[in-house]
mmCIF file of C-alpha atoms and ligand atoms in Angstrom:
data_model
loop_
_atom_site.group_PDB
_atom_site.id
_atom_site.type_symbol
_atom_site.label_atom_id
_atom_site.label_comp_id
_atom_site.label_asym_id
_atom_site.label_seq_id
_atom_site.Cartn_x
_atom_site.Cartn_y
_atom_site.Cartn_z
ATOM 1 C CA MET A 1 0.095 0.061 0.131
ATOM 2 C CA ARG A 2 1.450 3.166 -1.069
ATOM 3 C CA ARG A 3 1.421 6.398 1.617
ATOM 4 C CA ALA A 4 1.676 9.927 1.322
ATOM 5 C CA CYS A 5 1.067 12.788 3.680
ATOM 6 C CA VAL A 6 0.510 16.678 4.163
ATOM 7 C CA ILE A 7 3.215 18.036 6.488
ATOM 8 C CA GLY A 8 2.203 21.360 8.197
ATOM 9 C CA TYR A 9 2.106 23.141 11.575
ATOM 10 C CA PRO A 10 -0.733 23.527 12.102
ATOM 11 C CA VAL A 11 -2.343 20.973 9.642
ATOM 12 C CA ARG A 12 -5.806 20.186 11.150
ATOM 13 C CA HIS A 13 -7.357 22.442 8.360
ATOM 14 C CA SER A 14 -6.026 20.874 5.417
ATOM 15 C CA ARG A 15 -8.369 19.461 2.847
ATOM 16 C CA SER A 16 -5.581 17.780 1.153
ATOM 17 C CA PRO A 17 -6.605 14.290 2.778
ATOM 18 C CA LEU A 18 -9.982 14.867 1.425
ATOM 19 C CA ILE A 19 -8.795 15.429 -2.067
ATOM 20 C CA HIS A 20 -6.068 12.847 -2.353
ATOM 21 C CA GLY A 21 -8.574 10.390 -0.586
ATOM 22 C CA PHE A 22 -11.291 11.118 -3.402
ATOM 23 C CA TRP A 23 -8.935 10.496 -5.996
ATOM 24 C CA LEU A 24 -7.683 7.301 -4.218
ATOM 25 C CA ARG A 25 -11.489 6.077 -4.214
ATOM 26 C CA GLU A 26 -11.797 7.117 -7.719
ATOM 27 C CA HIS A 27 -8.982 5.310 -9.217
ATOM 28 C CA GLY A 28 -9.508 2.205 -7.085
ATOM 29 C CA ILE A 29 -5.850 2.649 -5.637
ATOM 30 C CA GLU A 30 -5.181 1.029 -2.415
ATOM 31 C CA GLY A 31 -3.263 3.935 -0.724
ATOM 32 C CA SER A 32 -3.419 6.360 2.128
ATOM 33 C CA TYR A 33 -2.956 9.916 2.567
ATOM 34 C CA GLU A 34 -2.649 11.449 6.018
ATOM 35 C CA ARG A 35 -2.053 14.626 7.961
ATOM 36 C CA ALA A 36 1.241 14.971 9.657
ATOM 37 C CA GLU A 37 1.416 17.877 12.191
ATOM 38 C CA ILE A 38 5.272 18.547 12.538
ATOM 39 C CA ALA A 39 6.745 21.401 14.266
ATOM 40 C CA PRO A 40 9.701 23.220 12.609
ATOM 41 C CA ASP A 41 12.182 21.793 14.617
ATOM 42 C CA GLY A 42 11.030 18.235 14.109
ATOM 43 C CA PHE A 43 10.464 18.565 10.136
ATOM 44 C CA GLU A 44 13.979 17.649 9.056
ATOM 45 C CA ALA A 45 13.914 14.608 11.078
ATOM 46 C CA PHE A 46 10.361 13.662 9.867
ATOM 47 C CA VAL A 47 11.468 14.104 6.131
ATOM 48 C CA ALA A 48 14.498 11.978 6.776
ATOM 49 C CA GLY A 49 12.303 9.170 7.850
ATOM 50 C CA LEU A 50 9.793 9.340 5.106
ATOM 51 C CA GLU A 51 10.829 6.435 3.376
ATOM 52 C CA GLU A 52 11.264 4.403 6.586
ATOM 53 C CA ARG A 53 7.967 4.711 7.546
ATOM 54 C CA GLY A 54 6.457 3.834 4.094
ATOM 55 C CA PHE A 55 5.809 7.061 2.630
ATOM 56 C CA ALA A 56 6.174 7.652 -0.925
ATOM 57 C CA GLY A 57 6.271 11.293 -0.611
ATOM 58 C CA ALA A 58 4.437 14.273 1.019
ATOM 59 C CA ASN A 59 2.924 17.658 0.325
ATOM 60 C CA VAL A 60 4.382 20.167 2.584
ATOM 61 C CA THR A 61 2.610 23.329 3.934
ATOM 62 C CA VAL A 62 3.029 26.566 5.749
ATOM 63 C CA PRO A 63 5.652 26.989 7.559
ATOM 64 C CA HIS A 64 7.951 24.266 6.032
ATOM 65 C CA LYS A 65 7.904 25.266 2.099
ATOM 66 C CA GLU A 66 11.356 27.136 2.445
ATOM 67 C CA ALA A 67 12.899 24.428 4.635
ATOM 68 C CA ALA A 68 11.712 21.621 2.093
ATOM 69 C CA PHE A 69 13.579 23.514 -0.569
ATOM 70 C CA ARG A 70 17.018 23.317 1.270
ATOM 71 C CA LEU A 71 16.357 19.724 1.994
ATOM 72 C CA ALA A 72 15.168 18.206 -1.253
ATOM 73 C CA VAL A 73 16.704 18.086 -4.555
ATOM 74 C CA VAL A 74 14.932 20.459 -6.827
ATOM 75 C CA GLU A 75 15.311 20.497 -10.728
ATOM 76 C CA ASP A 76 12.201 22.439 -11.433
ATOM 77 C CA PRO A 77 12.943 25.819 -12.209
ATOM 78 C CA VAL A 78 9.933 27.167 -10.460
ATOM 79 C CA GLY A 79 10.905 25.694 -7.090
ATOM 80 C CA ARG A 80 14.452 27.051 -8.020
ATOM 81 C CA ALA A 81 13.168 30.531 -8.342
ATOM 82 C CA LEU A 82 10.843 30.741 -5.404
ATOM 83 C CA GLU A 83 13.212 28.647 -3.030
ATOM 84 C CA ALA A 84 9.948 26.972 -1.838
ATOM 85 C CA VAL A 85 8.441 23.353 -2.660
ATOM 86 C CA ASN A 86 5.162 22.064 -1.606
ATOM 87 C CA THR A 87 5.531 18.522 -3.166
ATOM 88 C CA LEU A 88 8.237 15.952 -2.310
ATOM 89 C CA TRP A 89 8.815 12.413 -3.611
ATOM 90 C CA LEU A 90 11.563 9.672 -3.279
ATOM 91 C CA ASP A 91 13.528 8.698 -5.855
ATOM 92 C CA LYS A 92 15.758 5.741 -5.305
ATOM 93 C CA GLY A 93 16.012 6.894 -1.917
ATOM 94 C CA ARG A 94 16.895 10.399 -2.818
ATOM 95 C CA LEU A 95 14.375 13.175 -1.598
ATOM 96 C CA GLN A 96 13.046 15.404 -4.698
ATOM 97 C CA GLY A 97 10.953 18.312 -4.556
ATOM 98 C CA THR A 98 8.886 20.731 -6.694
ATOM 99 C CA ASN A 99 6.797 23.514 -6.662
ATOM 100 C CA THR A 100 3.313 23.080 -7.769
ATOM 101 C CA ASP A 101 1.420 26.230 -6.351
ATOM 102 C CA VAL A 102 2.373 28.103 -9.666
ATOM 103 C CA ALA A 103 1.043 25.416 -12.048
ATOM 104 C CA GLY A 104 -2.182 25.146 -9.808
ATOM 105 C CA PHE A 105 -2.979 29.175 -9.821
ATOM 106 C CA LEU A 106 -2.346 28.884 -13.671
ATOM 107 C CA ALA A 107 -4.292 25.718 -14.268
ATOM 108 C CA ASN A 108 -7.250 27.322 -12.088
ATOM 109 C CA LEU A 109 -7.606 30.232 -14.329
ATOM 110 C CA ASP A 110 -7.223 28.186 -17.475
ATOM 111 C CA GLN A 111 -9.951 25.937 -16.482
ATOM 112 C CA GLU A 112 -12.305 28.899 -15.383
ATOM 113 C CA ARG A 113 -11.564 31.680 -17.724
ATOM 114 C CA PRO A 114 -10.001 29.939 -20.770
ATOM 115 C CA GLY A 115 -7.922 32.756 -22.584
ATOM 116 C CA TRP A 116 -7.569 34.822 -19.618
ATOM 117 C CA ASP A 117 -3.847 35.419 -20.693
ATOM 118 C CA GLY A 118 -4.509 36.255 -24.172
ATOM 119 C CA ASP A 119 -3.703 39.808 -23.714
ATOM 120 C CA LEU A 120 -2.153 40.411 -20.534
ATOM 121 C CA ASP A 121 -1.145 43.839 -20.595
ATOM 122 C CA HIS A 122 -1.451 45.009 -17.021
ATOM 123 C CA VAL A 123 -1.544 42.720 -13.739
ATOM 124 C CA VAL A 124 -2.380 44.014 -10.512
ATOM 125 C CA LEU A 125 -1.034 41.845 -7.521
ATOM 126 C CA LEU A 126 -1.932 42.250 -4.054
ATOM 127 C CA GLY A 127 0.590 40.940 -1.629
ATOM 128 C CA ALA A 128 4.216 40.354 -1.844
ATOM 129 C CA GLY A 129 4.458 37.165 0.600
ATOM 130 C CA GLY A 130 4.992 33.524 -0.587
ATOM 131 C CA ALA A 131 1.999 33.283 -2.635
ATOM 132 C CA GLY A 132 2.383 36.563 -4.216
ATOM 133 C CA ARG A 133 5.965 35.518 -5.302
ATOM 134 C CA ALA A 134 4.513 32.467 -6.729
ATOM 135 C CA VAL A 135 1.579 34.188 -8.537
ATOM 136 C CA LEU A 136 3.907 36.995 -9.791
ATOM 137 C CA HIS A 137 6.235 33.931 -11.121
ATOM 138 C CA GLY A 138 3.119 32.622 -13.033
ATOM 139 C CA VAL A 139 1.763 35.682 -14.768
ATOM 140 C CA LEU A 140 5.295 36.654 -16.087
ATOM 141 C CA ASP A 141 5.695 33.328 -17.496
ATOM 142 C CA ARG A 142 2.439 33.934 -19.177
ATOM 143 C CA GLY A 143 3.504 36.832 -20.860
ATOM 144 C CA ALA A 144 2.150 39.816 -18.266
ATOM 145 C CA ARG A 145 3.869 42.843 -19.875
ATOM 146 C CA ARG A 146 3.571 44.947 -16.573
ATOM 147 C CA VAL A 147 2.895 43.778 -12.989
ATOM 148 C CA THR A 148 2.122 46.160 -10.141
ATOM 149 C CA VAL A 149 2.655 44.869 -7.022
ATOM 150 C CA LEU A 150 0.932 46.595 -3.691
ATOM 151 C CA ASN A 151 1.347 45.508 -0.291
ATOM 152 C CA ARG A 152 0.853 47.010 3.241
ATOM 153 C CA THR A 153 4.703 46.815 3.829
ATOM 154 C CA LEU A 154 5.936 48.764 0.751
ATOM 155 C CA ALA A 155 9.593 47.494 1.281
ATOM 156 C CA ARG A 156 8.671 43.809 0.855
ATOM 157 C CA ALA A 157 6.796 44.530 -2.415
ATOM 158 C CA GLU A 158 9.963 46.693 -3.713
ATOM 159 C CA ASP A 159 12.207 43.938 -2.911
ATOM 160 C CA LEU A 160 9.917 41.260 -4.902
ATOM 161 C CA ALA A 161 9.787 44.030 -7.819
ATOM 162 C CA SER A 162 13.781 44.539 -7.771
ATOM 163 C CA ARG A 163 14.381 40.718 -8.168
ATOM 164 C CA ALA A 164 11.849 40.376 -10.911
ATOM 165 C CA GLY A 165 12.889 42.564 -13.575
ATOM 166 C CA ASP A 166 11.662 45.738 -15.124
ATOM 167 C CA ARG A 167 8.115 44.444 -16.262
ATOM 168 C CA VAL A 168 7.320 44.699 -12.215
ATOM 169 C CA ARG A 169 6.817 47.818 -10.050
ATOM 170 C CA ALA A 170 5.869 48.293 -6.557
ATOM 171 C CA VAL A 171 3.607 50.768 -5.481
ATOM 172 C CA ALA A 172 2.134 51.703 -2.005
ATOM 173 C CA TRP A 173 -1.245 50.419 -0.846
ATOM 174 C CA HIS A 174 -2.978 53.650 -0.890
ATOM 175 C CA ASP A 175 -2.374 54.118 -4.373
ATOM 176 C CA ALA A 176 -4.182 50.788 -5.273
ATOM 177 C CA GLU A 177 -7.355 52.269 -6.841
ATOM 178 C CA ALA A 178 -5.474 54.255 -9.314
ATOM 179 C CA ALA A 179 -3.629 51.306 -10.386
ATOM 180 C CA LEU A 180 -6.459 49.457 -11.283
ATOM 181 C CA SER A 181 -7.545 51.827 -14.088
ATOM 182 C CA ASP A 182 -5.916 49.628 -16.855
ATOM 183 C CA ALA A 183 -5.668 46.253 -15.345
ATOM 184 C CA ALA A 184 -6.532 43.051 -17.257
ATOM 185 C CA LEU A 185 -6.169 40.712 -13.952
ATOM 186 C CA LEU A 186 -6.538 41.602 -10.438
ATOM 187 C CA VAL A 187 -4.990 38.962 -8.040
ATOM 188 C CA ASN A 188 -5.389 39.000 -4.327
ATOM 189 C CA THR A 189 -2.815 36.682 -2.603
ATOM 190 C CA THR A 190 -2.965 38.774 0.801
ATOM 191 C CA SER A 191 -4.603 37.069 3.925
ATOM 192 C CA LEU A 192 -7.313 39.681 4.026
ATOM 193 C CA GLY A 193 -10.747 38.521 3.410
ATOM 194 C CA MET A 194 -10.037 35.401 4.844
ATOM 195 C CA ALA A 195 -12.302 33.852 7.673
ATOM 196 C CA GLY A 196 -10.804 35.387 10.913
ATOM 197 C CA GLN A 197 -8.946 38.050 9.165
ATOM 198 C CA PRO A 198 -9.532 41.761 8.560
ATOM 199 C CA CYS A 199 -11.729 42.601 5.337
ATOM 200 C CA LEU A 200 -10.046 43.716 2.174
ATOM 201 C CA THR A 201 -11.225 47.085 1.327
ATOM 202 C CA LEU A 202 -10.464 48.096 -1.898
ATOM 203 C CA GLY A 203 -12.710 50.374 -4.269
ATOM 204 C CA LEU A 204 -13.231 48.772 -7.838
ATOM 205 C CA GLU A 205 -14.739 51.857 -9.293
ATOM 206 C CA ARG A 206 -12.088 52.428 -11.761
ATOM 207 C CA LEU A 207 -11.262 48.537 -12.768
ATOM 208 C CA PRO A 208 -12.208 48.006 -16.391
ATOM 209 C CA PRO A 209 -15.559 45.622 -16.498
ATOM 210 C CA SER A 210 -13.362 43.049 -18.840
ATOM 211 C CA ALA A 211 -10.826 42.430 -16.065
ATOM 212 C CA VAL A 212 -10.868 39.194 -14.353
ATOM 213 C CA VAL A 213 -10.743 39.116 -10.844
ATOM 214 C CA THR A 214 -9.098 36.056 -8.516
ATOM 215 C CA ASP A 215 -8.384 35.517 -5.056
ATOM 216 C CA ILE A 216 -6.345 32.757 -3.512
ATOM 217 C CA VAL A 217 -8.551 32.806 -0.421
ATOM 218 C CA TYR A 218 -11.221 30.104 -0.602
ATOM 219 C CA VAL A 219 -12.529 30.359 2.887
ATOM 220 C CA PRO A 220 -15.209 31.814 2.246
ATOM 221 C CA LEU A 221 -15.402 30.679 -1.375
ATOM 222 C CA GLU A 222 -16.666 34.074 -2.461
ATOM 223 C CA THR A 223 -14.907 36.579 -0.546
ATOM 224 C CA GLU A 224 -15.955 40.282 -0.426
ATOM 225 C CA LEU A 225 -13.621 41.102 -3.264
ATOM 226 C CA LEU A 226 -15.071 38.702 -5.663
ATOM 227 C CA LYS A 227 -18.364 39.452 -4.609
ATOM 228 C CA THR A 228 -17.977 43.047 -5.198
ATOM 229 C CA ALA A 229 -16.293 42.275 -8.987
ATOM 230 C CA ARG A 230 -19.089 39.911 -9.638
ATOM 231 C CA GLU A 231 -21.832 42.420 -8.846
ATOM 232 C CA ARG A 232 -20.170 44.932 -11.093
ATOM 233 C CA GLY A 233 -19.905 42.606 -13.941
ATOM 234 C CA ASN A 234 -16.080 41.360 -13.531
ATOM 235 C CA PRO A 235 -15.379 37.751 -14.684
ATOM 236 C CA THR A 236 -14.086 36.187 -11.054
ATOM 237 C CA VAL A 237 -12.304 33.078 -10.155
ATOM 238 C CA ASP A 238 -12.636 31.915 -6.889
ATOM 239 C CA GLY A 239 -9.091 30.394 -5.023
ATOM 240 C CA LEU A 240 -10.500 26.976 -4.555
ATOM 241 C CA GLY A 241 -9.479 25.574 -7.691
ATOM 242 C CA MET A 242 -5.770 26.423 -7.132
ATOM 243 C CA LEU A 243 -5.750 24.241 -4.175
ATOM 244 C CA LEU A 244 -7.335 21.400 -6.241
ATOM 245 C CA HIS A 245 -4.990 21.935 -8.960
ATOM 246 C CA GLN A 246 -1.507 22.114 -7.196
ATOM 247 C CA ALA A 247 -2.441 18.607 -5.619
ATOM 248 C CA VAL A 248 -2.420 16.944 -9.107
ATOM 249 C CA PRO A 249 1.424 16.573 -9.861
ATOM 250 C CA GLY A 250 2.077 15.150 -6.142
ATOM 251 C CA PHE A 251 -0.719 12.359 -6.920
ATOM 252 C CA GLU A 252 0.511 11.466 -10.141
ATOM 253 C CA ARG A 253 4.140 10.991 -8.706
ATOM 254 C CA TRP A 254 3.128 9.060 -5.627
ATOM 255 C CA PHE A 255 0.496 6.835 -6.932
ATOM 256 C CA GLY A 256 0.947 6.780 -10.671
ATOM 257 C CA VAL A 257 -2.291 8.148 -12.104
ATOM 258 C CA ARG A 258 -2.619 11.600 -13.273
ATOM 259 C CA PRO A 259 -6.097 12.719 -11.641
ATOM 260 C CA PHE A 260 -8.582 15.267 -12.969
ATOM 261 C CA VAL A 261 -10.057 18.089 -11.133
ATOM 262 C CA SER A 262 -13.797 17.336 -11.816
ATOM 263 C CA PRO A 263 -16.986 19.055 -10.570
ATOM 264 C CA GLU A 264 -17.530 16.312 -8.253
ATOM 265 C CA LEU A 265 -14.196 16.826 -6.325
ATOM 266 C CA ARG A 266 -15.107 20.604 -6.230
ATOM 267 C CA ARG A 267 -18.491 19.796 -4.527
ATOM 268 C CA LEU A 268 -17.181 17.401 -2.098
ATOM 269 C CA VAL A 269 -14.626 20.154 -1.041
ATOM 270 C CA ILE A 270 -17.261 22.974 -1.004
ATOM 271 C CA ASP A 271 -19.598 20.484 1.301
ATOM 272 C CA ASP A 272 -16.671 20.074 3.570
ATOM 273 C CA LEU A 273 -15.753 23.675 3.686
ATOM 274 C CA GLN A 274 -19.487 24.687 4.598
ATOM 275 C CA ARG A 275 -19.529 22.105 7.243
ATOM 276 C CA ALA A 276 -16.444 23.249 8.884
ATOM 277 C CA ARG A 277 -16.362 26.384 11.290
ATOM 278 C CA PRO A 278 -15.038 29.043 9.236
ATOM 279 C CA GLU A 279 -11.328 28.895 10.939
ATOM 280 C CA GLY A 280 -9.211 29.612 8.051
ATOM 281 C CA GLN A 281 -7.433 27.604 5.043
ATOM 282 C CA GLU A 282 -4.348 25.114 4.924
HETATM 283 P P1 ATR B 1 1.700 33.748 2.074
HETATM 284 O O1 ATR B 1 3.203 32.679 2.036
HETATM 285 O O2 ATR B 1 0.683 33.139 2.487
HETATM 286 O O3 ATR B 1 1.842 34.792 1.008
HETATM 287 P P2 ATR B 1 2.819 35.618 4.136
HETATM 288 O O4 ATR B 1 4.297 35.630 3.655
HETATM 289 O O5 ATR B 1 2.632 35.972 5.478
HETATM 290 O O6 ATR B 1 1.896 34.335 3.606
HETATM 291 O O7 ATR B 1 1.999 36.837 3.431
HETATM 292 C C1 ATR B 1 0.858 37.167 3.799
HETATM 293 C C2 ATR B 1 0.477 38.580 2.868
HETATM 294 O O8 ATR B 1 -0.879 39.263 3.314
HETATM 295 C C3 ATR B 1 1.638 39.815 2.842
HETATM 296 O O9 ATR B 1 1.499 40.310 1.512
HETATM 297 C C4 ATR B 1 1.059 40.616 4.005
HETATM 298 O O10 ATR B 1 1.268 42.004 3.959
HETATM 299 P P3 ATR B 1 2.698 42.177 4.532
HETATM 300 O O11 ATR B 1 4.094 41.863 3.895
HETATM 301 O O12 ATR B 1 2.726 43.951 5.194
HETATM 302 O O13 ATR B 1 2.784 41.561 6.203
HETATM 303 C C5 ATR B 1 -0.385 40.143 3.667
HETATM 304 N N1 ATR B 1 -1.359 40.937 4.760
HETATM 305 C C6 ATR B 1 -1.224 40.084 5.941
HETATM 306 N N2 ATR B 1 -2.300 40.798 6.905
HETATM 307 C C7 ATR B 1 -2.653 41.819 6.416
HETATM 308 C C8 ATR B 1 -3.185 42.990 6.927
HETATM 309 N N3 ATR B 1 -3.836 43.053 8.032
HETATM 310 N N4 ATR B 1 -3.345 44.198 5.960
HETATM 311 C C9 ATR B 1 -2.781 44.219 4.826
HETATM 312 N N5 ATR B 1 -2.129 42.914 4.513
HETATM 313 C C10 ATR B 1 -1.918 41.828 5.028
#
């Protein structure tokens, strides 16, 4: 029986066991996918013992993605650029890592809004943390000609922009509304709007009606940002698809079948989110 797990701290909110459990049943695979709540000081030892405990690999979530990058052999250019990986597997005893967050973000938009990257002149990115870095990598890869990064802590946005090249500029948060006036895509990668966190208050009056608006927050599924955007007619994409799509490559590595992100899987996770107390995500 093949085993995999998600390693995080805390990890009890993780929906990864639900997602991988669905695919294991769907494909009739005798395997298991578990939660492993491991504090930072125990991470290295846990990862070193993965094979001995019968694990084919693992997902890695907050706060271990950078530590996983340091411990694994990372051949994929995305993982190397972000210096963070979320998927580990063993190859002849050697720990390998990759970052599937970027691919998950892009696949979600591809599935929900085909053609979203057809004319990506200007992207407005809210947030300059780990998720912001991943999304920035993705939109640059898809040919965004200009990206404006806004962040509460301007210095963090400036740091991200200075390392990303001349297509990217950092702007102070209070200039956000002006930055929206010619945006083709608006992405929230901050935790604002997540259950238990402060609201994201951003006037969308200047945003072109054709701009796609997406949020990586998926608890709640429709954030205030997405609701405001939908009500004024903008196309919107919620953050749940990113979670579902980032899981695909890991499952394929560990269990040998490339799974599909189906409406049934999405329904299952939405039902679970609705049952759970709103305590945040991953
Ligand atoms: P992640 O890896 O999920 O991106 P992170 O690195 O902690 O997590 O980044 C969280 C993001 O949400 C950052 O952009 C953070 O802004 P700061 O860099 O200024 O901390 C943003 N964020 C979190 N709480 C916020 C708040 N109350 N107001 C504005 N931005 C907030």
